[in-house]
PDB file of C-alpha atoms in Angstrom:
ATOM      1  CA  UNK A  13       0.000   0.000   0.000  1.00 71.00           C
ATOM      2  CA  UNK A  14       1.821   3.515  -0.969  1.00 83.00           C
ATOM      3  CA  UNK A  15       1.935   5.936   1.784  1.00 85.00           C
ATOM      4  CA  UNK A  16      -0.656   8.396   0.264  1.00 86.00           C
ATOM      5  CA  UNK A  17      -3.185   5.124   0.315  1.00 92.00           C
ATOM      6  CA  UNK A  18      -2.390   4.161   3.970  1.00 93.00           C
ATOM      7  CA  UNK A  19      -3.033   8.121   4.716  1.00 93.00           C
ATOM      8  CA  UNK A  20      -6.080   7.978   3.562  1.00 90.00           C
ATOM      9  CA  UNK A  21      -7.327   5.013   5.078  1.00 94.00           C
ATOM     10  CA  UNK A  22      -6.136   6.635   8.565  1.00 95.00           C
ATOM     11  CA  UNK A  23      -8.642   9.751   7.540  1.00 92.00           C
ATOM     12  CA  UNK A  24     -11.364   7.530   6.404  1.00 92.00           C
ATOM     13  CA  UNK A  25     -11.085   5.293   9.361  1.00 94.00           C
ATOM     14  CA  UNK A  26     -10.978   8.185  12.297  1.00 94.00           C
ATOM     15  CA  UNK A  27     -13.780   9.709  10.097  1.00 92.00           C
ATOM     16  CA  UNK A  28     -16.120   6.727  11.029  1.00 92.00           C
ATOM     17  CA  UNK A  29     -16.182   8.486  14.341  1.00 93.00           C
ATOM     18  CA  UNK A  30     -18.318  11.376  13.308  1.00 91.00           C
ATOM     19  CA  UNK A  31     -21.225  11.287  14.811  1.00 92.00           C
ATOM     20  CA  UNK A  32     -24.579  10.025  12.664  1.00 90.00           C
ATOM     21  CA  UNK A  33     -26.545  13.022  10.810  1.00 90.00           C
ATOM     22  CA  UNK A  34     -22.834  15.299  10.918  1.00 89.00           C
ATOM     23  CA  UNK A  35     -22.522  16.718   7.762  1.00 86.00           C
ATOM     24  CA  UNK A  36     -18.738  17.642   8.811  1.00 86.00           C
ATOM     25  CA  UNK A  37     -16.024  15.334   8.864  1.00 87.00           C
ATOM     26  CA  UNK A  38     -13.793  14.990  12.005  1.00 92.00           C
ATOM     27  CA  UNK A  39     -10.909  15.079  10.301  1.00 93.00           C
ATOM     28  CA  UNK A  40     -10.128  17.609   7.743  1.00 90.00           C
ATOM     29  CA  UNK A  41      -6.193  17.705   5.455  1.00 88.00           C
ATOM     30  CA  UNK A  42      -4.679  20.146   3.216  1.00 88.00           C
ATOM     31  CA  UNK A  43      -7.405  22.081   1.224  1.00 88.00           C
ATOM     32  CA  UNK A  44     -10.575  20.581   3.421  1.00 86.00           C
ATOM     33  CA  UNK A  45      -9.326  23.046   6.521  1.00 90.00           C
ATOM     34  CA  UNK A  46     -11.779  25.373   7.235  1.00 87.00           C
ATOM     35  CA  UNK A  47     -10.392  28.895   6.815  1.00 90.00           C
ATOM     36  CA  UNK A  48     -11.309  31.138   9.993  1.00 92.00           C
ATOM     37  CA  UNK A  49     -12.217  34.747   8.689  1.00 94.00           C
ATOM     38  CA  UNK A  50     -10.735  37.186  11.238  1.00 95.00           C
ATOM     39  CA  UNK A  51     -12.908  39.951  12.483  1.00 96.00           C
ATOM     40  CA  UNK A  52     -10.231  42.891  13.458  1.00 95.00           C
ATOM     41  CA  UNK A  53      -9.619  43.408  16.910  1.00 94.00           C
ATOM     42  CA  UNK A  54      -8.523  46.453  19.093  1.00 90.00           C
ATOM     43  CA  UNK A  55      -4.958  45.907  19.807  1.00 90.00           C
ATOM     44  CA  UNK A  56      -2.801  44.032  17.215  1.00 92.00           C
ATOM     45  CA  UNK A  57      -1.107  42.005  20.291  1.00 94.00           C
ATOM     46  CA  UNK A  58      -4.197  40.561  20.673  1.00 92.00           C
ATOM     47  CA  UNK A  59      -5.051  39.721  16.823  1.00 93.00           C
ATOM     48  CA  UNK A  60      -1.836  37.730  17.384  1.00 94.00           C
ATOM     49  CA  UNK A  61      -3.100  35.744  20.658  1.00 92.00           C
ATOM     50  CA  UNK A  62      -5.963  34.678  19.252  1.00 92.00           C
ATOM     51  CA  UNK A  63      -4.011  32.896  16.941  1.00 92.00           C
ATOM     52  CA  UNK A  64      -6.069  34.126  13.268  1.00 93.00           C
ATOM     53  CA  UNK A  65      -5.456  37.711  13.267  1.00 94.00           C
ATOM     54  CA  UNK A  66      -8.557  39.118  14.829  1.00 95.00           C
ATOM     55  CA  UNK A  67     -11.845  37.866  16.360  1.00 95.00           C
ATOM     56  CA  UNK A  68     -12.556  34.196  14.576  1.00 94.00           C
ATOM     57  CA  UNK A  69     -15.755  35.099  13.318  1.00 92.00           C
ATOM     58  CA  UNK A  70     -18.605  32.084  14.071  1.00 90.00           C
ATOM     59  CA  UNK A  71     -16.525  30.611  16.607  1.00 91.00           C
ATOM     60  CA  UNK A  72     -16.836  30.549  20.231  1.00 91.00           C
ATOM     61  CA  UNK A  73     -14.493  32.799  22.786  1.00 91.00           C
ATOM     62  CA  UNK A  74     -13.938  32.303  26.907  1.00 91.00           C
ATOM     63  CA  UNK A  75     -12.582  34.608  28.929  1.00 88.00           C
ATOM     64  CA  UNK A  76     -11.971  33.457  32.081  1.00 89.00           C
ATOM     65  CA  UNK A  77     -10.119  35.229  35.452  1.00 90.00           C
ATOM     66  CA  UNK A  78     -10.972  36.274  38.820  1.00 90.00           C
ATOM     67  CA  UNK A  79     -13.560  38.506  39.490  1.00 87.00           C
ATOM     68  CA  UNK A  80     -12.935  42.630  38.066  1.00 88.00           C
ATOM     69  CA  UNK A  81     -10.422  41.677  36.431  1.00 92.00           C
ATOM     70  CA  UNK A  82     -11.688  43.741  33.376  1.00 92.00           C
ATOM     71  CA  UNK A  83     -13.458  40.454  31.604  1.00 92.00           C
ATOM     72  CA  UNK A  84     -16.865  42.438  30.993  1.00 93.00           C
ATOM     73  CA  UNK A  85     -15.021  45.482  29.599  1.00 95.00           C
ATOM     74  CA  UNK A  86     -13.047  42.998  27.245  1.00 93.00           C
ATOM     75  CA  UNK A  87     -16.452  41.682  26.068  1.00 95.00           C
ATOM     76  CA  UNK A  88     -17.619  44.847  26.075  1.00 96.00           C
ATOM     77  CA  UNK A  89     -14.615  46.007  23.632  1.00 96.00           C
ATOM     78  CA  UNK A  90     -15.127  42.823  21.355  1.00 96.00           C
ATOM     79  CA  UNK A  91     -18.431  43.843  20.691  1.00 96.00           C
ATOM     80  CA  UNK A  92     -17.530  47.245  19.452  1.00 96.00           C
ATOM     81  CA  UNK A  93     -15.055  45.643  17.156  1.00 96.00           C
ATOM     82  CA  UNK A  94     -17.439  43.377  15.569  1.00 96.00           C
ATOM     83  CA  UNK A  95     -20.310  45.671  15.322  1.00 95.00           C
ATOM     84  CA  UNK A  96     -17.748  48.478  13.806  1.00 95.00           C
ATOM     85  CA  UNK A  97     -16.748  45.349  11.428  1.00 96.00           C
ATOM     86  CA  UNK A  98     -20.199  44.873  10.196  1.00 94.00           C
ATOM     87  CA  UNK A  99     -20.996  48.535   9.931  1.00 92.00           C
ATOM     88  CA  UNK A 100     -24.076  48.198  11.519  1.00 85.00           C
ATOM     89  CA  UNK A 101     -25.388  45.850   9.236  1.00 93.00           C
ATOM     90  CA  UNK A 102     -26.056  43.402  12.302  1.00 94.00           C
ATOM     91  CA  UNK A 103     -26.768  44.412  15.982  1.00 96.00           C
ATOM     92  CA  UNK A 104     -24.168  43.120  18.782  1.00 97.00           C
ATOM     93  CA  UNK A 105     -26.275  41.542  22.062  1.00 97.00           C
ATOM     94  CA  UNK A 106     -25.100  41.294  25.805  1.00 97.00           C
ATOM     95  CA  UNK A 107     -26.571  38.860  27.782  1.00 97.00           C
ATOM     96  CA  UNK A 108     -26.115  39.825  31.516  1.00 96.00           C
ATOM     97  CA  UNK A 109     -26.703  37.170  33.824  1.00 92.00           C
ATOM     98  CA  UNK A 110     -25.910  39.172  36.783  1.00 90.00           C
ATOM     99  CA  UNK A 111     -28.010  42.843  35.884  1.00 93.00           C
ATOM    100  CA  UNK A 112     -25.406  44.771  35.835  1.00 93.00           C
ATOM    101  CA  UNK A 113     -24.530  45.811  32.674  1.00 96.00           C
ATOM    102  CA  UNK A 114     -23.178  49.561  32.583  1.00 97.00           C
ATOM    103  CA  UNK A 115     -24.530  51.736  29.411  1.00 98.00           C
ATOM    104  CA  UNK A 116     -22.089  54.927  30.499  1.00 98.00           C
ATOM    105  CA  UNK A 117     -19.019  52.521  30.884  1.00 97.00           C
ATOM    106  CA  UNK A 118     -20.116  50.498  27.805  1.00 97.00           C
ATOM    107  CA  UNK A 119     -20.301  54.254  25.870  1.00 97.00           C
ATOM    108  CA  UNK A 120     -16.649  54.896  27.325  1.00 97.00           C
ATOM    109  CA  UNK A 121     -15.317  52.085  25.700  1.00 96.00           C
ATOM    110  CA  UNK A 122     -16.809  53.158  22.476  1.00 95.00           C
ATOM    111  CA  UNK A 123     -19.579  50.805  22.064  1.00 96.00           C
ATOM    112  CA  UNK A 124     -22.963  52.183  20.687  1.00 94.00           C
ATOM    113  CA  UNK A 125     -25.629  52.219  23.380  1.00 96.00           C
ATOM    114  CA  UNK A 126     -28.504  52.263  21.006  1.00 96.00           C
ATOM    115  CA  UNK A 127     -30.756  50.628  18.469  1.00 95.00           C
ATOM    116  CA  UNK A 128     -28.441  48.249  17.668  1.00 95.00           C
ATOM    117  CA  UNK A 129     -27.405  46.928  20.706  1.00 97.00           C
ATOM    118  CA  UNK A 130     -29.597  44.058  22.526  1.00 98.00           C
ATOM    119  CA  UNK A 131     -29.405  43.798  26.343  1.00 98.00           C
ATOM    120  CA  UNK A 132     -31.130  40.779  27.466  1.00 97.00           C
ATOM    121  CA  UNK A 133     -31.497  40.323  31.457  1.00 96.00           C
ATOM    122  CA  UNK A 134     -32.720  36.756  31.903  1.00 95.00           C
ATOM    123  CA  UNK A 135     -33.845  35.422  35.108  1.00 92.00           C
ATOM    124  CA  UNK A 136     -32.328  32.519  35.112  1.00 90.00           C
ATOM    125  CA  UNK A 137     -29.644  30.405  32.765  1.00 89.00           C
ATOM    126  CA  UNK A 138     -32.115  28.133  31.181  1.00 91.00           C
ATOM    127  CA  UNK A 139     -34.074  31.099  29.981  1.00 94.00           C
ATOM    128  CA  UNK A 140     -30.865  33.061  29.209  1.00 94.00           C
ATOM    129  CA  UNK A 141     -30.116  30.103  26.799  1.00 94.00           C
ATOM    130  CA  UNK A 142     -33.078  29.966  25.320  1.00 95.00           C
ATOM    131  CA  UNK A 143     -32.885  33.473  24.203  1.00 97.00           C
ATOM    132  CA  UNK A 144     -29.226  33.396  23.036  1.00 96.00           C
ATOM    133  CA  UNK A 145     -30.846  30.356  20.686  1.00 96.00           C
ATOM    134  CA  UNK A 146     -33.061  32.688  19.227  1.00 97.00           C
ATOM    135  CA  UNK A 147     -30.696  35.957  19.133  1.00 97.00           C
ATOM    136  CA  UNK A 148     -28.453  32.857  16.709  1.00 95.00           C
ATOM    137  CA  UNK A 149     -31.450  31.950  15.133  1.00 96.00           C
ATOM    138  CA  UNK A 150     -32.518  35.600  13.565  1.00 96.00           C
ATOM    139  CA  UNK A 151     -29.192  35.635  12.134  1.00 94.00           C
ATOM    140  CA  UNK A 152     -29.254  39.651  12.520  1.00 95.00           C
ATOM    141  CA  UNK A 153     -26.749  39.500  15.347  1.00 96.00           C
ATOM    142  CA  UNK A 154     -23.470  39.525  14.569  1.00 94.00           C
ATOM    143  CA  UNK A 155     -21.623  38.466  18.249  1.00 96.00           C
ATOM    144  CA  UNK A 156     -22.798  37.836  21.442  1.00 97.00           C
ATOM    145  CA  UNK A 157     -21.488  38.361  25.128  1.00 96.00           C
ATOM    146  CA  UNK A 158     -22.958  35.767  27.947  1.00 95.00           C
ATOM    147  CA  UNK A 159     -21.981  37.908  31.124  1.00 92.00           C
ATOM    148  CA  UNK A 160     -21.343  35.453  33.206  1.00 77.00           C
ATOM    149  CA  UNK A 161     -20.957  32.032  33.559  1.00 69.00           C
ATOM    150  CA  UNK A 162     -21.097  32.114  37.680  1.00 63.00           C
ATOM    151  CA  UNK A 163     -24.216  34.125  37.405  1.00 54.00           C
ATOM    152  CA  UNK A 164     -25.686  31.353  35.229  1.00 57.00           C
ATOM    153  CA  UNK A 165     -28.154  29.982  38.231  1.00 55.00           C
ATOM    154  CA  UNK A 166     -30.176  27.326  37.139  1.00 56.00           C
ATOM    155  CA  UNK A 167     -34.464  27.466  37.364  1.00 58.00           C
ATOM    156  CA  UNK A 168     -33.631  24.823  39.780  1.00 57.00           C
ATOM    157  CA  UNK A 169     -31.036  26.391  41.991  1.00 54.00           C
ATOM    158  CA  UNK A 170     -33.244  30.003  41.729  1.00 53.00           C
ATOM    159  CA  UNK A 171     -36.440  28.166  43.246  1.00 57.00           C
ATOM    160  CA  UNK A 172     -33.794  27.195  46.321  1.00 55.00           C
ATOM    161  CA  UNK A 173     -32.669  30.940  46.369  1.00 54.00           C
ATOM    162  CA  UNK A 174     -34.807  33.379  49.131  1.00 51.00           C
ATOM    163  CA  UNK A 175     -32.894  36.512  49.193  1.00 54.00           C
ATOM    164  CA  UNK A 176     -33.662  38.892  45.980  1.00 53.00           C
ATOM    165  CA  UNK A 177     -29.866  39.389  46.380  1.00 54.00           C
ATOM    166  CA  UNK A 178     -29.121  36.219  46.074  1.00 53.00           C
ATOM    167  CA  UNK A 179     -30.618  35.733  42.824  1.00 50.00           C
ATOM    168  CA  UNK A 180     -28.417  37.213  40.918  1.00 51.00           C
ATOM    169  CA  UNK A 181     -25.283  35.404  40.369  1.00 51.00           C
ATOM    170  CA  UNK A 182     -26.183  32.255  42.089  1.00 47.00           C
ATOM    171  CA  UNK A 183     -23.538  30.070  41.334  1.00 46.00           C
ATOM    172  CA  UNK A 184     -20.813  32.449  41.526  1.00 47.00           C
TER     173      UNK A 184
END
């Protein structure tokens, strides 16, 4: 068997691990790789971290640290970039989990606090979800910021919850 042959079994054969009704291959070679367009970001140091030269557009970022450590600002500066890369042609959404979103610090940063910005305050995770579903669905939003993960209380955990003030970031 030449070499290319016994490659191409090995791609066929970890292939057979996609899951049924995937349209998308597991394992993609030369030409097949999905090219990432880059949205531009605000600082070319971090084009370079994020490892395509901007925002990966359709793809899925964490930030992650301890609390202020400037992670809602970030988000907050990642919208403006994509909504500044679409010119408006989509709206940018916010999801905050915890209530607390800030439109004079958002406006310092340089993001629009208008019409084409969507703040959604869910009561809970589930519905929070739910929403972001449909905010992907309308395909008229460009990104989206979940604000925050350890505010995410579940229906469950909320019914368990007495204090209004403990509501809101349940599981942080």
């Amino acid at each position: 068997m030449a070499k290319s042959d016994a490659i191409d079994k090995l791609i066929a054969d970890l292939n057979k691990f996609t899951p049924e009704g995937s349209t998308k291959p597991l394992v993609l070679r030369g030409n097949n790789i999905e090219r990432i367009n880059p949205i531009p970001c605000f600082t070319p140091a971090l084009a370079y971290l994020l490892a395509v030269g901007g925002w990966p557009e359709g793809k899925l970022i964490e930030f992650f640290g301890k609390e202020h450590s400037g992670k809602s600002s970030f988000a907050l500066l990642a919208l403006k970039d994509c909504y500044d890369y679409y010119k408006g042609e989509k709206l940018v959404a916010y999801i905050d989990l915890e209530h607390r979103f800030n439109p004079e610090w958002a406006e310092k940063l340089g993001l629009r606090v208008d019409e084409s910005l969507i703040v959604v305050q869910p009561p809970d995770a589930e519905t929070g979800t739910d929403m972001m579903v449909e905010l992907i669905k309308s395909k008229q939003i460009c990104a989206i910021v979940w604000d925050s993960t350890g505010a995410a209380a579940t229906k469950h955990s909320m019914q368990h919850l007495t204090d209004k003030n403990d509501k809101v970031g349940g599981n942080a």
